[in-house]
Amino acid sequence: MTVVKNNRGSGYFTPCVIVLVIAMILSVVLFYASTMTIVQTTRENTEMVLDSFVMKNSIEIYDSIKQGHDFTEKFDKNFYFSEYSRRFSLDISDNSMYNIGEDGETVYVITNPMISYQVTNSLKLKVDYTVKVPVSFAGEVLYWMEIPMTVTSSLTLKE
């Protein structure tokens, strides 16, 4: 059995640097994966809320399209906020929705939804919003990474 002895202490510098670099790379990869999960989840949730609006108003939308008129009602922004918040347990404050984690920290923020639609033989709902994800180090938030998102949902008549 060989005992590793190094009286100078210089032999351990390289392994320490390698372990530190590997830990930093792993940290970045995990942050990227968690951020992509947040983005994908908000996209799917937004599509679900838009589809819910289409289903809720499908008769009026269908009648409007069949008569050749544009669907002139405004999309209710409050419907989007309340439905999204109710379904996915988000807190609403200052036109933003917050996801709070188990430890009380903000996981992400969805801000400024710009909701619009167009009708030309199809109904296309579009929501533009920004997802803000905190970038933290050593338990402190360094800055908020902003990811602009556009989600569409459509209803097309089959002829």
Short mmCIF file of N, CA and C in Angstrom, two decimals, residues 12-115:
data_model
loop_
_atom_site.label_atom_id
_atom_site.label_comp_id
_atom_site.label_asym_id
_atom_site.label_seq_id
_atom_site.Cartn_x
_atom_site.Cartn_y
_atom_site.Cartn_z
N TYR A 12 -1.13 19.17 -5.67
CA TYR A 12 -2.59 19.16 -5.57
C TYR A 12 -3.24 20.36 -6.26
N PHE A 13 -2.46 21.26 -6.79
CA PHE A 13 -3.01 22.45 -7.44
C PHE A 13 -3.77 22.09 -8.72
N THR A 14 -3.21 21.28 -9.56
CA THR A 14 -3.84 20.91 -10.84
C THR A 14 -5.15 20.14 -10.63
N PRO A 15 -5.21 19.14 -9.78
CA PRO A 15 -6.50 18.46 -9.57
C PRO A 15 -7.57 19.40 -9.01
N CYS A 16 -7.17 20.33 -8.16
CA CYS A 16 -8.14 21.28 -7.59
C CYS A 16 -8.71 22.18 -8.69
N VAL A 17 -7.87 22.64 -9.59
CA VAL A 17 -8.32 23.49 -10.69
C VAL A 17 -9.25 22.69 -11.61
N ILE A 18 -8.90 21.47 -11.90
CA ILE A 18 -9.72 20.63 -12.77
C ILE A 18 -11.09 20.39 -12.15
N VAL A 19 -11.14 20.08 -10.86
CA VAL A 19 -12.42 19.87 -10.17
C VAL A 19 -13.24 21.15 -10.18
N LEU A 20 -12.61 22.29 -9.96
CA LEU A 20 -13.32 23.57 -9.97
C LEU A 20 -13.89 23.88 -11.35
N VAL A 21 -13.12 23.65 -12.40
CA VAL A 21 -13.60 23.89 -13.76
C VAL A 21 -14.77 22.96 -14.10
N ILE A 22 -14.66 21.70 -13.74
CA ILE A 22 -15.75 20.74 -13.99
C ILE A 22 -17.01 21.16 -13.23
N ALA A 23 -16.86 21.61 -12.00
CA ALA A 23 -18.01 22.06 -11.21
C ALA A 23 -18.66 23.28 -11.84
N MET A 24 -17.86 24.21 -12.36
CA MET A 24 -18.41 25.40 -13.01
C MET A 24 -19.16 25.03 -14.29
N ILE A 25 -18.61 24.13 -15.08
CA ILE A 25 -19.27 23.70 -16.32
C ILE A 25 -20.58 22.99 -15.99
N LEU A 26 -20.56 22.12 -14.99
CA LEU A 26 -21.77 21.43 -14.57
C LEU A 26 -22.83 22.41 -14.07
N SER A 27 -22.41 23.43 -13.36
CA SER A 27 -23.33 24.45 -12.87
C SER A 27 -24.01 25.18 -14.03
N VAL A 28 -23.24 25.54 -15.04
CA VAL A 28 -23.80 26.24 -16.20
C VAL A 28 -24.78 25.33 -16.94
N VAL A 29 -24.43 24.08 -17.12
CA VAL A 29 -25.31 23.13 -17.81
C VAL A 29 -26.62 22.95 -17.04
N LEU A 30 -26.55 22.82 -15.74
CA LEU A 30 -27.77 22.67 -14.93
C LEU A 30 -28.63 23.93 -14.96
N PHE A 31 -28.00 25.11 -14.93
CA PHE A 31 -28.74 26.36 -15.03
C PHE A 31 -29.45 26.45 -16.37
N TYR A 32 -28.76 26.10 -17.44
CA TYR A 32 -29.35 26.12 -18.78
C TYR A 32 -30.54 25.17 -18.84
N ALA A 33 -30.39 23.97 -18.30
CA ALA A 33 -31.48 22.99 -18.33
C ALA A 33 -32.69 23.48 -17.54
N SER A 34 -32.46 24.06 -16.38
CA SER A 34 -33.59 24.54 -15.57
C SER A 34 -34.26 25.74 -16.24
N THR A 35 -33.49 26.60 -16.88
CA THR A 35 -34.06 27.75 -17.58
C THR A 35 -34.89 27.29 -18.78
N MET A 36 -34.39 26.31 -19.53
CA MET A 36 -35.15 25.79 -20.67
C MET A 36 -36.44 25.12 -20.21
N THR A 37 -36.41 24.47 -19.06
CA THR A 37 -37.62 23.86 -18.51
C THR A 37 -38.64 24.93 -18.16
N ILE A 38 -38.21 26.03 -17.57
CA ILE A 38 -39.10 27.13 -17.24
C ILE A 38 -39.71 27.73 -18.50
N VAL A 39 -38.89 27.96 -19.52
CA VAL A 39 -39.37 28.55 -20.77
C VAL A 39 -40.39 27.63 -21.44
N GLN A 40 -40.08 26.35 -21.52
CA GLN A 40 -40.99 25.39 -22.15
C GLN A 40 -42.30 25.28 -21.37
N THR A 41 -42.22 25.29 -20.06
CA THR A 41 -43.42 25.20 -19.23
C THR A 41 -44.31 26.43 -19.42
N THR A 42 -43.73 27.62 -19.43
CA THR A 42 -44.54 28.82 -19.63
C THR A 42 -45.16 28.84 -21.01
N ARG A 43 -44.43 28.35 -22.03
CA ARG A 43 -44.98 28.28 -23.38
C ARG A 43 -46.19 27.34 -23.42
N GLU A 44 -46.05 26.15 -22.86
CA GLU A 44 -47.15 25.19 -22.85
C GLU A 44 -48.34 25.71 -22.06
N ASN A 45 -48.08 26.35 -20.93
CA ASN A 45 -49.17 26.90 -20.12
C ASN A 45 -49.91 28.00 -20.86
N THR A 46 -49.16 28.85 -21.57
CA THR A 46 -49.79 29.92 -22.33
C THR A 46 -50.65 29.36 -23.45
N GLU A 47 -50.16 28.34 -24.16
CA GLU A 47 -50.95 27.70 -25.21
C GLU A 47 -52.24 27.11 -24.63
N MET A 48 -52.15 26.54 -23.46
CA MET A 48 -53.32 25.95 -22.82
C MET A 48 -54.37 27.02 -22.49
N VAL A 49 -53.92 28.17 -22.00
CA VAL A 49 -54.86 29.24 -21.66
C VAL A 49 -55.48 29.82 -22.93
N LEU A 50 -54.69 29.98 -23.99
CA LEU A 50 -55.24 30.49 -25.25
C LEU A 50 -56.24 29.51 -25.85
N ASP A 51 -55.92 28.23 -25.81
CA ASP A 51 -56.85 27.22 -26.30
C ASP A 51 -58.14 27.21 -25.47
N SER A 52 -58.01 27.46 -24.19
CA SER A 52 -59.18 27.55 -23.32
C SER A 52 -60.07 28.71 -23.73
N PHE A 53 -59.47 29.84 -24.09
CA PHE A 53 -60.25 30.98 -24.56
C PHE A 53 -60.98 30.64 -25.86
N VAL A 54 -60.28 29.97 -26.78
CA VAL A 54 -60.90 29.59 -28.05
C VAL A 54 -62.07 28.64 -27.80
N MET A 55 -61.89 27.66 -26.93
CA MET A 55 -62.97 26.72 -26.63
C MET A 55 -64.15 27.42 -25.95
N LYS A 56 -63.85 28.34 -25.06
CA LYS A 56 -64.89 29.05 -24.32
C LYS A 56 -65.74 29.91 -25.26
N ASN A 57 -65.10 30.50 -26.27
CA ASN A 57 -65.79 31.40 -27.19
C ASN A 57 -65.95 30.80 -28.58
N SER A 58 -65.91 29.49 -28.71
CA SER A 58 -65.89 28.85 -30.03
C SER A 58 -67.16 29.13 -30.84
N ILE A 59 -68.33 29.16 -30.22
CA ILE A 59 -69.57 29.38 -30.96
C ILE A 59 -69.57 30.78 -31.58
N GLU A 60 -69.21 31.80 -30.79
CA GLU A 60 -69.17 33.16 -31.30
C GLU A 60 -68.11 33.30 -32.40
N ILE A 61 -66.98 32.67 -32.21
CA ILE A 61 -65.89 32.74 -33.19
C ILE A 61 -66.34 32.07 -34.49
N TYR A 62 -66.94 30.89 -34.38
CA TYR A 62 -67.39 30.16 -35.57
C TYR A 62 -68.46 30.95 -36.33
N ASP A 63 -69.45 31.49 -35.61
CA ASP A 63 -70.50 32.29 -36.26
C ASP A 63 -69.90 33.50 -36.96
N SER A 64 -68.97 34.14 -36.32
CA SER A 64 -68.33 35.32 -36.88
C SER A 64 -67.59 34.98 -38.17
N ILE A 65 -66.85 33.89 -38.17
CA ILE A 65 -66.08 33.50 -39.35
C ILE A 65 -67.03 33.09 -40.48
N LYS A 66 -68.08 32.33 -40.18
CA LYS A 66 -69.03 31.89 -41.20
C LYS A 66 -69.77 33.06 -41.85
N GLN A 67 -70.00 34.13 -41.09
CA GLN A 67 -70.68 35.30 -41.62
C GLN A 67 -69.73 36.22 -42.37
N GLY A 68 -68.44 35.89 -42.34
CA GLY A 68 -67.47 36.69 -43.09
C GLY A 68 -67.01 37.94 -42.37
N HIS A 69 -67.36 38.06 -41.11
CA HIS A 69 -66.94 39.23 -40.35
C HIS A 69 -65.68 38.93 -39.56
N ASP A 70 -64.97 39.99 -39.27
CA ASP A 70 -63.85 39.83 -38.34
C ASP A 70 -64.39 39.66 -36.94
N PHE A 71 -63.66 38.93 -36.15
CA PHE A 71 -64.02 38.76 -34.74
C PHE A 71 -63.59 40.03 -34.03
N THR A 72 -64.54 40.96 -33.79
CA THR A 72 -64.19 42.31 -33.37
C THR A 72 -64.08 42.50 -31.86
N GLU A 73 -64.49 41.52 -31.09
CA GLU A 73 -64.35 41.69 -29.64
C GLU A 73 -62.89 41.70 -29.27
N LYS A 74 -62.59 42.47 -28.27
CA LYS A 74 -61.21 42.50 -27.77
C LYS A 74 -60.96 41.27 -26.90
N PHE A 75 -59.76 40.76 -26.98
CA PHE A 75 -59.37 39.67 -26.08
C PHE A 75 -59.23 40.27 -24.70
N ASP A 76 -59.88 39.68 -23.74
CA ASP A 76 -59.89 40.20 -22.38
C ASP A 76 -58.56 39.87 -21.70
N LYS A 77 -57.75 40.90 -21.49
CA LYS A 77 -56.45 40.71 -20.84
C LYS A 77 -56.62 40.17 -19.43
N ASN A 78 -57.68 40.59 -18.77
CA ASN A 78 -57.93 40.09 -17.41
C ASN A 78 -58.25 38.60 -17.42
N PHE A 79 -58.90 38.12 -18.49
CA PHE A 79 -59.16 36.68 -18.61
C PHE A 79 -57.84 35.93 -18.65
N TYR A 80 -56.89 36.43 -19.45
CA TYR A 80 -55.59 35.77 -19.56
C TYR A 80 -54.91 35.72 -18.20
N PHE A 81 -54.83 36.86 -17.51
CA PHE A 81 -54.18 36.91 -16.20
C PHE A 81 -54.86 36.00 -15.20
N SER A 82 -56.18 36.12 -15.09
CA SER A 82 -56.88 35.36 -14.06
C SER A 82 -56.84 33.86 -14.36
N GLU A 83 -57.02 33.48 -15.62
CA GLU A 83 -57.02 32.06 -15.97
C GLU A 83 -55.62 31.46 -15.78
N TYR A 84 -54.60 32.18 -16.22
CA TYR A 84 -53.23 31.70 -16.07
C TYR A 84 -52.88 31.56 -14.59
N SER A 85 -53.20 32.58 -13.82
CA SER A 85 -52.89 32.57 -12.39
C SER A 85 -53.65 31.47 -11.66
N ARG A 86 -54.93 31.30 -12.00
CA ARG A 86 -55.75 30.30 -11.33
C ARG A 86 -55.27 28.89 -11.65
N ARG A 87 -54.98 28.62 -12.90
CA ARG A 87 -54.58 27.27 -13.30
C ARG A 87 -53.20 26.88 -12.78
N PHE A 88 -52.29 27.83 -12.73
CA PHE A 88 -50.90 27.49 -12.45
C PHE A 88 -50.36 28.11 -11.16
N SER A 89 -51.26 28.58 -10.30
CA SER A 89 -50.92 29.06 -8.96
C SER A 89 -49.80 30.09 -8.96
N LEU A 90 -50.01 31.16 -9.72
CA LEU A 90 -49.04 32.24 -9.77
C LEU A 90 -49.59 33.45 -9.04
N ASP A 91 -48.71 34.25 -8.47
CA ASP A 91 -49.10 35.49 -7.82
C ASP A 91 -49.07 36.62 -8.85
N ILE A 92 -50.05 37.52 -8.79
CA ILE A 92 -50.13 38.63 -9.73
C ILE A 92 -49.82 39.92 -8.99
N SER A 93 -48.94 40.73 -9.59
CA SER A 93 -48.61 42.04 -9.04
C SER A 93 -48.03 42.91 -10.14
N ASP A 94 -48.54 44.11 -10.31
CA ASP A 94 -48.02 45.08 -11.28
C ASP A 94 -47.92 44.52 -12.70
N ASN A 95 -48.99 43.95 -13.23
CA ASN A 95 -49.02 43.37 -14.57
C ASN A 95 -47.96 42.29 -14.78
N SER A 96 -47.56 41.64 -13.73
CA SER A 96 -46.61 40.54 -13.81
C SER A 96 -47.13 39.38 -12.99
N MET A 97 -46.74 38.18 -13.39
CA MET A 97 -47.10 36.97 -12.65
C MET A 97 -45.82 36.34 -12.12
N TYR A 98 -45.84 35.97 -10.85
CA TYR A 98 -44.66 35.45 -10.17
C TYR A 98 -44.86 34.01 -9.76
N ASN A 99 -43.85 33.19 -9.99
CA ASN A 99 -43.84 31.83 -9.49
C ASN A 99 -42.90 31.81 -8.29
N ILE A 100 -43.44 31.52 -7.12
CA ILE A 100 -42.66 31.51 -5.89
C ILE A 100 -42.35 30.07 -5.52
N GLY A 101 -41.08 29.77 -5.26
CA GLY A 101 -40.66 28.42 -4.90
C GLY A 101 -40.96 28.08 -3.46
N GLU A 102 -40.62 26.87 -3.07
CA GLU A 102 -40.89 26.40 -1.72
C GLU A 102 -40.11 27.18 -0.66
N ASP A 103 -38.94 27.70 -1.04
CA ASP A 103 -38.13 28.44 -0.08
C ASP A 103 -38.48 29.92 -0.02
N GLY A 104 -39.52 30.34 -0.76
CA GLY A 104 -39.95 31.73 -0.73
C GLY A 104 -39.27 32.61 -1.75
N GLU A 105 -38.36 32.06 -2.52
CA GLU A 105 -37.66 32.83 -3.55
C GLU A 105 -38.45 32.81 -4.85
N THR A 106 -38.33 33.87 -5.64
CA THR A 106 -38.99 33.94 -6.93
C THR A 106 -38.26 33.05 -7.92
N VAL A 107 -38.99 32.09 -8.52
CA VAL A 107 -38.40 31.17 -9.49
C VAL A 107 -38.33 31.83 -10.86
N TYR A 108 -39.45 32.47 -11.28
CA TYR A 108 -39.47 33.22 -12.52
C TYR A 108 -40.61 34.21 -12.48
N VAL A 109 -40.56 35.18 -13.40
CA VAL A 109 -41.57 36.22 -13.51
C VAL A 109 -42.00 36.28 -14.98
N ILE A 110 -43.30 36.36 -15.22
CA ILE A 110 -43.82 36.57 -16.56
C ILE A 110 -44.35 38.00 -16.61
N THR A 111 -43.84 38.79 -17.53
CA THR A 111 -44.21 40.20 -17.57
C THR A 111 -44.82 40.61 -18.90
N ASN A 112 -45.53 41.71 -18.87
CA ASN A 112 -46.02 42.43 -20.04
C ASN A 112 -46.64 41.58 -21.14
N PRO A 113 -47.69 40.84 -20.88
CA PRO A 113 -48.30 40.10 -21.99
C PRO A 113 -49.04 41.05 -22.93
N MET A 114 -48.69 40.99 -24.19
CA MET A 114 -49.38 41.76 -25.22
C MET A 114 -50.21 40.76 -26.01
N ILE A 115 -51.51 40.79 -25.81
CA ILE A 115 -52.40 39.81 -26.40
C ILE A 115 -53.10 40.42 -27.60
#
